[in-house]
């Protein structure tokens, strides 16, 4: 019988920063569309759709925060979570003033949108930037 690892394995690859790490962690909290999903060692296999929000990685007393715009989380029976994201960035690398500026721009685009496509694109921008702004301020 295969043993369950004592720690989760969290591997990150950030495309634009050439950063790649893999390490054992204690817990990962995923912003799923159904609510926050806490993944601990021995977690049952599951699939969750991500919503814009903060993914928390707990390792000892340290908590690292990443903002995800959307994607999917696949938790395997061996406590290995695969997080597939459209966009992901360490929260401490985000410029809050730029987020607020872009949120205002997307809000303006939404109010002046005339086609369904323009409305949908603007709404996605508002949703992502609102979630990012909330993550930074609260």
Coordinates of C-alpha atoms in Angstrom, one line a residue:
X1 CA 0.0 0.0 0.0
X2 CA 1.3 3.4 -0.9
X3 CA 1.9 5.9 1.9
X4 CA 0.4 9.4 1.9
X5 CA 3.1 12.0 2.0
X6 CA 3.3 14.0 5.2
X7 CA 3.3 17.2 3.2
X8 CA 1.7 18.5 0.1
X9 CA 3.9 19.1 -2.9
X10 CA 3.5 22.6 -4.4
X11 CA 5.2 23.3 -7.6
X12 CA 5.0 26.7 -9.2
X13 CA 6.1 27.8 -12.6
X14 CA 5.6 31.5 -13.4
X15 CA 5.9 31.9 -17.1
X16 CA 7.0 35.5 -17.2
X17 CA 9.4 35.5 -14.4
X18 CA 11.3 32.2 -15.1
X19 CA 10.7 31.2 -11.6
X20 CA 10.2 27.5 -10.8
X21 CA 10.2 25.9 -7.4
X22 CA 9.0 22.7 -5.9
X23 CA 8.7 22.1 -2.2
X24 CA 6.7 20.3 0.5
X25 CA 4.1 22.5 2.1
X26 CA 1.6 22.0 5.0
X27 CA -1.6 23.3 3.3
X28 CA -2.8 25.0 0.2
X29 CA -6.0 27.1 0.2
X30 CA -7.5 27.4 -3.2
X31 CA -10.1 30.1 -4.3
X32 CA -12.7 27.8 -5.8
X33 CA -16.0 28.9 -7.3
X34 CA -17.7 26.8 -4.6
X35 CA -15.8 28.5 -1.8
X36 CA -12.4 28.2 -0.3
X37 CA -10.9 24.7 -0.7
X38 CA -8.3 23.7 1.9
X39 CA -5.9 21.0 0.7
X40 CA -4.1 19.1 3.3
X41 CA -1.9 16.0 3.1
X42 CA -4.1 12.9 2.4
X43 CA -6.8 15.1 0.8
X44 CA -9.2 13.1 -1.4
X45 CA -8.8 13.5 -5.2
X46 CA -11.0 16.4 -6.5
X47 CA -11.3 18.9 -9.2
X48 CA -12.3 22.6 -8.6
X49 CA -12.8 25.6 -10.9
X50 CA -10.9 28.6 -9.7
X51 CA -12.4 32.0 -9.3
X52 CA -10.4 35.3 -9.2
X53 CA -8.8 35.3 -5.8
X54 CA -5.8 34.5 -3.6
X55 CA -4.2 31.1 -3.3
X56 CA -2.5 30.6 0.1
X57 CA 0.5 28.3 0.5
X58 CA 1.2 27.4 4.2
X59 CA 4.6 26.1 5.0
X60 CA 5.4 26.1 8.7
X61 CA 4.6 29.6 10.0
X62 CA 5.1 31.1 6.6
X63 CA 2.1 31.9 4.3
X64 CA 2.8 32.9 0.7
X65 CA 0.0 34.5 -1.3
X66 CA -0.6 34.3 -5.1
X67 CA -3.3 35.9 -7.0
X68 CA -5.1 33.7 -9.6
X69 CA -7.5 35.2 -12.2
X70 CA -9.1 31.8 -13.0
X71 CA -8.3 28.2 -13.8
X72 CA -8.6 24.8 -12.3
X73 CA -7.2 22.9 -9.4
X74 CA -6.7 19.1 -9.7
X75 CA -5.9 17.4 -6.3
X76 CA -4.5 14.0 -6.8
X77 CA -4.8 11.2 -4.3
X78 CA -1.1 11.4 -3.6
X79 CA -1.6 14.9 -2.1
X80 CA -0.2 16.6 -5.2
X81 CA -2.3 19.6 -6.3
X82 CA -2.0 20.7 -9.9
X83 CA -3.1 24.3 -10.2
X84 CA -3.7 25.4 -13.8
X85 CA -4.2 29.2 -14.0
X86 CA -4.8 31.6 -16.8
X87 CA -2.8 34.2 -14.8
X88 CA -1.0 33.9 -11.6
X89 CA 1.3 36.3 -9.8
X90 CA 2.8 36.5 -6.3
X91 CA 0.6 39.1 -4.5
X92 CA 3.6 41.0 -3.2
X93 CA 4.6 41.9 -6.8
X94 CA 1.3 43.6 -7.6
X95 CA 1.1 47.4 -7.9
X96 CA -2.0 48.5 -6.0
X97 CA -2.3 51.8 -7.8
X98 CA -2.2 50.2 -11.2
X99 CA -4.9 47.7 -10.1
X100 CA -7.2 50.6 -9.0
X101 CA -6.5 52.5 -12.3
X102 CA -7.3 49.4 -14.4
X103 CA -10.4 48.7 -12.3
X104 CA -11.7 52.2 -13.0
X105 CA -10.9 51.7 -16.8
X106 CA -12.8 48.4 -16.9
X107 CA -15.7 49.9 -15.0
X108 CA -15.9 52.7 -17.5
X109 CA -15.7 50.2 -20.4
X110 CA -18.5 48.2 -18.8
X111 CA -20.8 51.2 -18.5
X112 CA -20.2 52.3 -22.1
X113 CA -20.2 48.8 -23.7
X114 CA -22.7 48.5 -26.6
X115 CA -22.3 44.8 -27.7
X116 CA -22.5 41.6 -25.7
X117 CA -18.8 40.9 -26.4
X118 CA -17.7 44.3 -25.1
X119 CA -19.9 43.8 -22.0
X120 CA -18.5 40.4 -21.3
X121 CA -14.8 41.5 -21.8
X122 CA -15.4 44.5 -19.5
X123 CA -17.2 42.4 -16.9
X124 CA -14.3 39.9 -16.7
X125 CA -11.9 42.8 -16.3
X126 CA -14.0 44.3 -13.5
X127 CA -14.4 40.9 -11.7
X128 CA -10.6 40.1 -11.9
X129 CA -9.5 43.6 -10.8
X130 CA -12.1 43.8 -8.1
X131 CA -10.9 40.5 -6.6
X132 CA -7.3 41.7 -6.9
X133 CA -8.1 45.0 -5.3
X134 CA -9.8 43.2 -2.4
X135 CA -6.9 40.8 -2.0
X136 CA -4.5 43.8 -1.7
X137 CA -6.6 45.9 0.7
X138 CA -8.1 43.3 2.9

